[in-house]
mmCIF file of C-alpha atoms in Angstrom:
data_model
loop_
_atom_site.group_PDB
_atom_site.id
_atom_site.type_symbol
_atom_site.label_atom_id
_atom_site.label_comp_id
_atom_site.label_asym_id
_atom_site.label_seq_id
_atom_site.Cartn_x
_atom_site.Cartn_y
_atom_site.Cartn_z
ATOM 1 C CA UNK A 1 -189.903 -98.941 24.025
ATOM 2 C CA UNK A 2 -187.120 -97.113 22.202
ATOM 3 C CA UNK A 3 -186.662 -96.284 18.534
ATOM 4 C CA UNK A 4 -184.144 -99.087 18.047
ATOM 5 C CA UNK A 5 -186.682 -101.631 19.323
ATOM 6 C CA UNK A 6 -189.637 -100.951 17.027
ATOM 7 C CA UNK A 7 -190.239 -102.230 13.510
ATOM 8 C CA UNK A 8 -188.933 -99.995 10.757
ATOM 9 C CA UNK A 9 -192.131 -100.898 8.864
ATOM 10 C CA UNK A 10 -194.388 -99.570 11.617
ATOM 11 C CA UNK A 11 -196.439 -96.351 11.447
ATOM 12 C CA UNK A 12 -194.606 -95.188 14.582
ATOM 13 C CA UNK A 13 -191.275 -95.448 12.803
ATOM 14 C CA UNK A 14 -192.665 -93.728 9.703
ATOM 15 C CA UNK A 15 -193.602 -90.835 11.921
ATOM 16 C CA UNK A 16 -190.145 -90.731 13.514
ATOM 17 C CA UNK A 17 -188.238 -90.736 10.228
ATOM 18 C CA UNK A 18 -190.551 -88.178 8.635
ATOM 19 C CA UNK A 19 -190.221 -85.874 11.632
ATOM 20 C CA UNK A 20 -186.433 -86.368 11.715
ATOM 21 C CA UNK A 21 -186.205 -85.426 8.028
ATOM 22 C CA UNK A 22 -188.372 -82.368 8.578
ATOM 23 C CA UNK A 23 -186.391 -81.241 11.636
ATOM 24 C CA UNK A 24 -183.055 -81.741 9.903
ATOM 25 C CA UNK A 25 -184.147 -79.791 6.848
ATOM 26 C CA UNK A 26 -185.262 -76.962 9.082
ATOM 27 C CA UNK A 27 -182.233 -76.943 11.395
ATOM 28 C CA UNK A 28 -179.654 -77.042 8.599
ATOM 29 C CA UNK A 29 -181.754 -75.183 6.030
ATOM 30 C CA UNK A 30 -181.105 -78.048 3.627
ATOM 31 C CA UNK A 31 -181.828 -76.911 0.052
ATOM 32 C CA UNK A 32 -184.571 -78.683 -1.907
ATOM 33 C CA UNK A 33 -182.078 -80.239 -4.320
ATOM 34 C CA UNK A 34 -180.546 -82.341 -1.546
ATOM 35 C CA UNK A 35 -181.717 -85.719 -0.273
ATOM 36 C CA UNK A 36 -181.511 -86.883 3.332
ATOM 37 C CA UNK A 37 -180.651 -90.583 3.594
ATOM 38 C CA UNK A 38 -180.539 -92.793 6.665
ATOM 39 C CA UNK A 39 -178.087 -95.643 6.300
ATOM 40 C CA UNK A 40 -176.318 -98.261 8.398
ATOM 41 C CA UNK A 41 -172.694 -99.029 9.129
ATOM 42 C CA UNK A 42 -171.520 -95.829 10.757
ATOM 43 C CA UNK A 43 -169.059 -93.324 9.373
ATOM 44 C CA UNK A 44 -166.439 -95.951 8.579
ATOM 45 C CA UNK A 45 -168.712 -97.631 6.023
ATOM 46 C CA UNK A 46 -169.052 -94.284 4.304
ATOM 47 C CA UNK A 47 -165.307 -94.298 3.607
ATOM 48 C CA UNK A 48 -166.099 -96.882 0.907
ATOM 49 C CA UNK A 49 -169.686 -95.851 0.151
ATOM 50 C CA UNK A 50 -168.768 -92.350 -0.947
ATOM 51 C CA UNK A 51 -166.068 -93.716 -3.248
ATOM 52 C CA UNK A 52 -168.267 -96.426 -4.804
ATOM 53 C CA UNK A 53 -171.199 -94.107 -5.498
ATOM 54 C CA UNK A 54 -169.296 -91.060 -6.671
ATOM 55 C CA UNK A 55 -166.882 -92.984 -8.872
ATOM 56 C CA UNK A 56 -169.822 -94.756 -10.557
ATOM 57 C CA UNK A 57 -171.495 -91.372 -11.051
ATOM 58 C CA UNK A 58 -168.246 -89.935 -12.418
ATOM 59 C CA UNK A 59 -167.592 -92.795 -14.841
ATOM 60 C CA UNK A 60 -171.070 -92.463 -16.305
ATOM 61 C CA UNK A 61 -170.849 -88.688 -16.468
ATOM 62 C CA UNK A 62 -167.574 -88.768 -18.388
ATOM 63 C CA UNK A 63 -168.336 -92.053 -20.207
ATOM 64 C CA UNK A 64 -164.892 -93.389 -19.361
ATOM 65 C CA UNK A 65 -163.299 -96.571 -20.586
ATOM 66 C CA UNK A 66 -162.326 -99.330 -18.152
ATOM 67 C CA UNK A 67 -158.709 -98.312 -18.704
ATOM 68 C CA UNK A 68 -159.284 -94.741 -17.522
ATOM 69 C CA UNK A 69 -157.975 -94.037 -14.034
ATOM 70 C CA UNK A 70 -160.242 -92.107 -11.679
ATOM 71 C CA UNK A 71 -158.714 -89.804 -9.120
ATOM 72 C CA UNK A 72 -160.073 -88.255 -5.943
ATOM 73 C CA UNK A 73 -158.512 -85.635 -3.704
ATOM 74 C CA UNK A 74 -158.112 -86.083 0.042
ATOM 75 C CA UNK A 75 -157.341 -83.434 2.629
ATOM 76 C CA UNK A 76 -155.616 -85.486 5.294
ATOM 77 C CA UNK A 77 -155.579 -83.647 8.598
ATOM 78 C CA UNK A 78 -155.936 -86.569 11.011
ATOM 79 C CA UNK A 79 -156.309 -90.284 11.440
ATOM 80 C CA UNK A 80 -159.904 -90.464 10.145
ATOM 81 C CA UNK A 81 -159.240 -88.768 6.832
ATOM 82 C CA UNK A 82 -156.026 -90.815 6.529
ATOM 83 C CA UNK A 83 -158.065 -94.032 6.876
ATOM 84 C CA UNK A 84 -160.616 -92.740 4.353
ATOM 85 C CA UNK A 85 -157.847 -92.065 1.818
ATOM 86 C CA UNK A 86 -156.432 -95.543 2.370
ATOM 87 C CA UNK A 87 -159.863 -97.107 1.761
ATOM 88 C CA UNK A 88 -160.183 -95.121 -1.451
ATOM 89 C CA UNK A 89 -156.836 -96.482 -2.693
ATOM 90 C CA UNK A 90 -157.861 -99.993 -1.639
ATOM 91 C CA UNK A 91 -160.882 -99.671 -3.923
ATOM 92 C CA UNK A 92 -158.631 -98.875 -6.863
ATOM 93 C CA UNK A 93 -159.145 -95.131 -6.995
ATOM 94 C CA UNK A 94 -156.094 -92.898 -6.809
ATOM 95 C CA UNK A 95 -156.307 -90.777 -3.652
ATOM 96 C CA UNK A 96 -154.314 -87.633 -4.303
ATOM 97 C CA UNK A 97 -153.403 -86.042 -0.974
ATOM 98 C CA UNK A 98 -153.938 -82.325 -1.357
ATOM 99 C CA UNK A 99 -152.733 -82.019 2.205
ATOM 100 C CA UNK A 100 -150.826 -84.520 4.300
ATOM 101 C CA UNK A 101 -150.644 -82.713 7.606
ATOM 102 C CA UNK A 102 -148.643 -85.462 9.297
ATOM 103 C CA UNK A 103 -145.821 -84.970 6.827
ATOM 104 C CA UNK A 104 -145.999 -81.207 7.096
ATOM 105 C CA UNK A 105 -145.921 -81.287 10.901
ATOM 106 C CA UNK A 106 -142.999 -83.706 11.209
ATOM 107 C CA UNK A 107 -144.824 -86.968 11.892
ATOM 108 C CA UNK A 108 -147.838 -85.854 13.938
ATOM 109 C CA UNK A 109 -151.233 -84.427 13.102
ATOM 110 C CA UNK A 110 -151.174 -81.084 14.865
ATOM 111 C CA UNK A 111 -153.443 -78.759 12.948
ATOM 112 C CA UNK A 112 -154.628 -77.490 9.594
ATOM 113 C CA UNK A 113 -151.689 -76.412 7.434
ATOM 114 C CA UNK A 114 -151.744 -72.941 5.935
ATOM 115 C CA UNK A 115 -153.436 -72.804 2.562
ATOM 116 C CA UNK A 116 -150.110 -71.935 0.896
ATOM 117 C CA UNK A 117 -148.956 -75.457 1.795
ATOM 118 C CA UNK A 118 -151.924 -77.172 0.151
ATOM 119 C CA UNK A 119 -151.114 -78.902 -3.116
ATOM 120 C CA UNK A 120 -154.208 -78.041 -5.125
ATOM 121 C CA UNK A 121 -153.761 -78.953 -8.769
ATOM 122 C CA UNK A 122 -154.231 -76.216 -11.301
ATOM 123 C CA UNK A 123 -156.038 -78.140 -14.001
ATOM 124 C CA UNK A 124 -155.399 -77.563 -17.656
ATOM 125 C CA UNK A 125 -158.290 -76.406 -19.755
ATOM 126 C CA UNK A 126 -160.614 -79.259 -20.815
ATOM 127 C CA UNK A 127 -158.879 -81.735 -18.504
ATOM 128 C CA UNK A 128 -161.028 -83.949 -16.320
ATOM 129 C CA UNK A 129 -161.412 -82.782 -12.740
ATOM 130 C CA UNK A 130 -161.049 -85.285 -9.863
ATOM 131 C CA UNK A 131 -164.218 -87.198 -8.951
ATOM 132 C CA UNK A 132 -164.469 -85.470 -5.579
ATOM 133 C CA UNK A 133 -162.517 -83.779 -2.807
ATOM 134 C CA UNK A 134 -162.815 -85.239 0.675
ATOM 135 C CA UNK A 135 -162.148 -83.908 4.151
ATOM 136 C CA UNK A 136 -163.075 -84.610 7.766
ATOM 137 C CA UNK A 137 -164.501 -81.582 9.537
ATOM 138 C CA UNK A 138 -163.396 -82.629 13.019
ATOM 139 C CA UNK A 139 -160.570 -85.081 13.585
ATOM 140 C CA UNK A 140 -161.431 -86.170 17.120
ATOM 141 C CA UNK A 141 -158.383 -88.356 17.726
ATOM 142 C CA UNK A 142 -156.019 -85.538 16.831
ATOM 143 C CA UNK A 143 -158.016 -82.536 18.037
ATOM 144 C CA UNK A 144 -158.062 -80.861 14.631
ATOM 145 C CA UNK A 145 -161.255 -79.122 13.557
ATOM 146 C CA UNK A 146 -162.123 -76.990 10.578
ATOM 147 C CA UNK A 147 -164.274 -74.039 11.396
ATOM 148 C CA UNK A 148 -165.179 -70.531 10.572
ATOM 149 C CA UNK A 149 -166.454 -69.192 7.342
ATOM 150 C CA UNK A 150 -164.360 -69.355 4.207
ATOM 151 C CA UNK A 151 -166.165 -66.315 2.821
ATOM 152 C CA UNK A 152 -164.456 -64.330 5.594
ATOM 153 C CA UNK A 153 -161.180 -66.125 4.843
ATOM 154 C CA UNK A 154 -160.874 -67.287 8.408
ATOM 155 C CA UNK A 155 -157.671 -69.180 8.995
ATOM 156 C CA UNK A 156 -159.078 -72.655 9.712
ATOM 157 C CA UNK A 157 -162.035 -72.559 7.327
ATOM 158 C CA UNK A 158 -162.183 -75.120 4.538
ATOM 159 C CA UNK A 159 -161.151 -73.254 1.372
ATOM 160 C CA UNK A 160 -164.067 -74.116 -0.913
ATOM 161 C CA UNK A 161 -163.130 -71.236 -3.193
ATOM 162 C CA UNK A 162 -159.738 -72.855 -3.939
ATOM 163 C CA UNK A 163 -161.338 -75.848 -5.637
ATOM 164 C CA UNK A 164 -163.032 -76.068 -9.006
ATOM 165 C CA UNK A 165 -166.763 -75.707 -8.250
ATOM 166 C CA UNK A 166 -167.393 -78.682 -10.527
ATOM 167 C CA UNK A 167 -165.713 -80.974 -7.985
ATOM 168 C CA UNK A 168 -168.167 -82.225 -5.331
ATOM 169 C CA UNK A 169 -166.924 -81.720 -1.776
ATOM 170 C CA UNK A 170 -167.453 -84.729 0.503
ATOM 171 C CA UNK A 171 -167.288 -84.132 4.238
ATOM 172 C CA UNK A 172 -167.240 -86.425 7.260
ATOM 173 C CA UNK A 173 -169.041 -84.491 10.007
ATOM 174 C CA UNK A 174 -169.482 -87.449 12.349
ATOM 175 C CA UNK A 175 -168.274 -85.732 15.485
ATOM 176 C CA UNK A 176 -169.441 -82.156 15.050
ATOM 177 C CA UNK A 177 -172.655 -82.575 13.078
ATOM 178 C CA UNK A 178 -175.379 -80.162 14.202
ATOM 179 C CA UNK A 179 -172.944 -78.427 16.554
ATOM 180 C CA UNK A 180 -173.044 -75.276 14.416
ATOM 181 C CA UNK A 181 -174.731 -73.914 11.281
ATOM 182 C CA UNK A 182 -173.445 -75.320 7.972
ATOM 183 C CA UNK A 183 -173.982 -74.013 4.460
ATOM 184 C CA UNK A 184 -175.106 -77.328 2.941
ATOM 185 C CA UNK A 185 -175.133 -75.878 -0.573
ATOM 186 C CA UNK A 186 -171.317 -75.913 -0.604
ATOM 187 C CA UNK A 187 -171.215 -79.679 -0.347
ATOM 188 C CA UNK A 188 -171.838 -82.614 -2.626
ATOM 189 C CA UNK A 189 -172.091 -85.075 0.246
ATOM 190 C CA UNK A 190 -172.164 -84.629 4.013
ATOM 191 C CA UNK A 191 -172.233 -87.716 6.167
ATOM 192 C CA UNK A 192 -172.219 -88.376 9.883
ATOM 193 C CA UNK A 193 -172.322 -91.419 12.104
ATOM 194 C CA UNK A 194 -175.304 -90.687 14.338
ATOM 195 C CA UNK A 195 -173.895 -91.970 17.607
ATOM 196 C CA UNK A 196 -172.147 -88.735 18.653
ATOM 197 C CA UNK A 197 -174.848 -86.115 18.288
ATOM 198 C CA UNK A 198 -177.874 -87.586 16.632
ATOM 199 C CA UNK A 199 -179.099 -91.091 17.418
ATOM 200 C CA UNK A 200 -178.304 -94.761 17.985
ATOM 201 C CA UNK A 201 -174.879 -96.179 17.109
ATOM 202 C CA UNK A 202 -174.730 -97.641 13.609
ATOM 203 C CA UNK A 203 -177.222 -95.212 12.134
ATOM 204 C CA UNK A 204 -175.586 -92.976 9.571
ATOM 205 C CA UNK A 205 -176.931 -89.816 8.075
ATOM 206 C CA UNK A 206 -176.095 -88.826 4.499
ATOM 207 C CA UNK A 207 -177.050 -85.539 2.888
ATOM 208 C CA UNK A 208 -176.395 -85.626 -0.846
ATOM 209 C CA UNK A 209 -176.976 -83.307 -3.770
ATOM 210 C CA UNK A 210 -179.572 -84.897 -6.048
ATOM 211 C CA UNK A 211 -177.561 -84.713 -9.257
ATOM 212 C CA UNK A 212 -174.902 -86.939 -7.683
ATOM 213 C CA UNK A 213 -177.353 -89.780 -7.085
ATOM 214 C CA UNK A 214 -178.689 -90.684 -10.481
ATOM 215 C CA UNK A 215 -176.343 -89.446 -13.121
ATOM 216 C CA UNK A 216 -177.825 -87.102 -15.634
ATOM 217 C CA UNK A 217 -176.706 -87.554 -19.205
ATOM 218 C CA UNK A 218 -177.288 -84.846 -21.727
ATOM 219 C CA UNK A 219 -178.607 -85.981 -25.079
ATOM 220 C CA UNK A 220 -178.308 -83.541 -27.934
ATOM 221 C CA UNK A 221 -181.054 -83.501 -30.533
ATOM 222 C CA UNK A 222 -180.613 -81.270 -33.487
ATOM 223 C CA UNK A 223 -183.848 -79.950 -34.893
ATOM 224 C CA UNK A 224 -184.034 -79.138 -38.595
ATOM 225 C CA UNK A 225 -187.234 -77.165 -38.289
ATOM 226 C CA UNK B 1 -180.257 -74.335 -35.609
ATOM 227 C CA UNK B 2 -181.927 -75.097 -32.275
ATOM 228 C CA UNK B 3 -180.487 -77.794 -30.068
ATOM 229 C CA UNK B 4 -182.606 -79.544 -27.515
ATOM 230 C CA UNK B 5 -180.892 -80.719 -24.357
ATOM 231 C CA UNK B 6 -182.626 -83.624 -22.676
ATOM 232 C CA UNK B 7 -181.542 -84.793 -19.248
ATOM 233 C CA UNK B 8 -182.306 -88.301 -18.133
ATOM 234 C CA UNK B 9 -181.576 -90.179 -14.953
ATOM 235 C CA UNK B 10 -179.773 -93.477 -15.269
ATOM 236 C CA UNK B 11 -179.072 -96.274 -12.835
ATOM 237 C CA UNK B 12 -175.596 -96.445 -11.306
ATOM 238 C CA UNK B 13 -175.203 -99.962 -12.715
ATOM 239 C CA UNK B 14 -174.686 -98.192 -16.028
ATOM 240 C CA UNK B 15 -171.195 -97.448 -14.678
ATOM 241 C CA UNK B 16 -170.157 -101.049 -15.329
ATOM 242 C CA UNK B 17 -169.929 -100.428 -19.075
ATOM 243 C CA UNK B 18 -167.657 -97.455 -18.322
ATOM 244 C CA UNK B 19 -165.292 -99.499 -16.153
ATOM 245 C CA UNK B 20 -167.009 -98.965 -12.819
ATOM 246 C CA UNK B 21 -167.922 -101.446 -10.140
ATOM 247 C CA UNK B 22 -171.500 -102.393 -9.311
ATOM 248 C CA UNK B 23 -172.548 -100.520 -6.178
ATOM 249 C CA UNK B 24 -174.077 -102.946 -3.634
ATOM 250 C CA UNK B 25 -177.805 -102.276 -3.197
ATOM 251 C CA UNK B 26 -177.432 -101.579 0.504
ATOM 252 C CA UNK B 27 -174.726 -98.992 -0.192
ATOM 253 C CA UNK B 28 -176.401 -97.316 -3.145
ATOM 254 C CA UNK B 29 -177.401 -93.728 -2.457
ATOM 255 C CA UNK B 30 -179.871 -93.982 -5.332
ATOM 256 C CA UNK B 31 -181.537 -97.046 -3.845
ATOM 257 C CA UNK B 32 -181.877 -95.296 -0.503
ATOM 258 C CA UNK B 33 -183.207 -92.130 -2.095
ATOM 259 C CA UNK B 34 -185.734 -94.087 -4.176
ATOM 260 C CA UNK B 35 -187.071 -95.924 -1.117
ATOM 261 C CA UNK B 36 -187.026 -93.070 1.409
ATOM 262 C CA UNK B 37 -184.223 -94.866 3.273
ATOM 263 C CA UNK B 38 -186.245 -98.073 3.541
ATOM 264 C CA UNK B 39 -183.700 -100.593 2.363
ATOM 265 C CA UNK B 40 -184.728 -102.718 -0.562
ATOM 266 C CA UNK B 41 -182.478 -105.087 -2.484
ATOM 267 C CA UNK B 42 -182.474 -104.628 -6.227
#
């Protein structure tokens, strides 16, 4: 009997999920302030899930009014990130394309544009940052993959250092998850459809920084003593 | 004058009063985290 055939309420399944969590934490050296979540719906469902959760978190954090527009940034280097940006817009959140590689390469996704061609906003002091920045680590349809280590300024590395550290980075790692070491601490959310490298189709793994789950509000009490 | 900072965790449904949408239970990261990925409707 396989994992997809047993009850998710059974002791056998408890053992599987606990071991999977333990193994993942060890393999990726996942920091303690990150949660590992097992969801359904594959990577495509996460196109909307990331937006819904992070925009709710963001609206609470900044105590916005219904009239306030929320913006996210998308690095579009292939068809998957393009679809993710479209889903974001469909949900009423402005998807600002920091990179639109198709435009830059004359109508086809061919690679990762040089960083000088990225349109990363220089925010004014005290202005609100975007809710998150999103990219897809490996665009399978187009053969475009980020890689390397941005600390070494390798050409195709994702330039974490170019973004305000306050902005959570969301990454779709569906097709290259666990294919190489990843510094999880650089991310707000990592997700991956399990079917490529990890498990049964439909299962989706999410690794999320704890503070992005339940929004923390700071209350200020002034003591007179 | 000392200032005490207190951090509390709130439910994502709080976002509604700030113009957000209600996150479906099955898509809520918080719900999944609270139940160790064992899906439970609110």
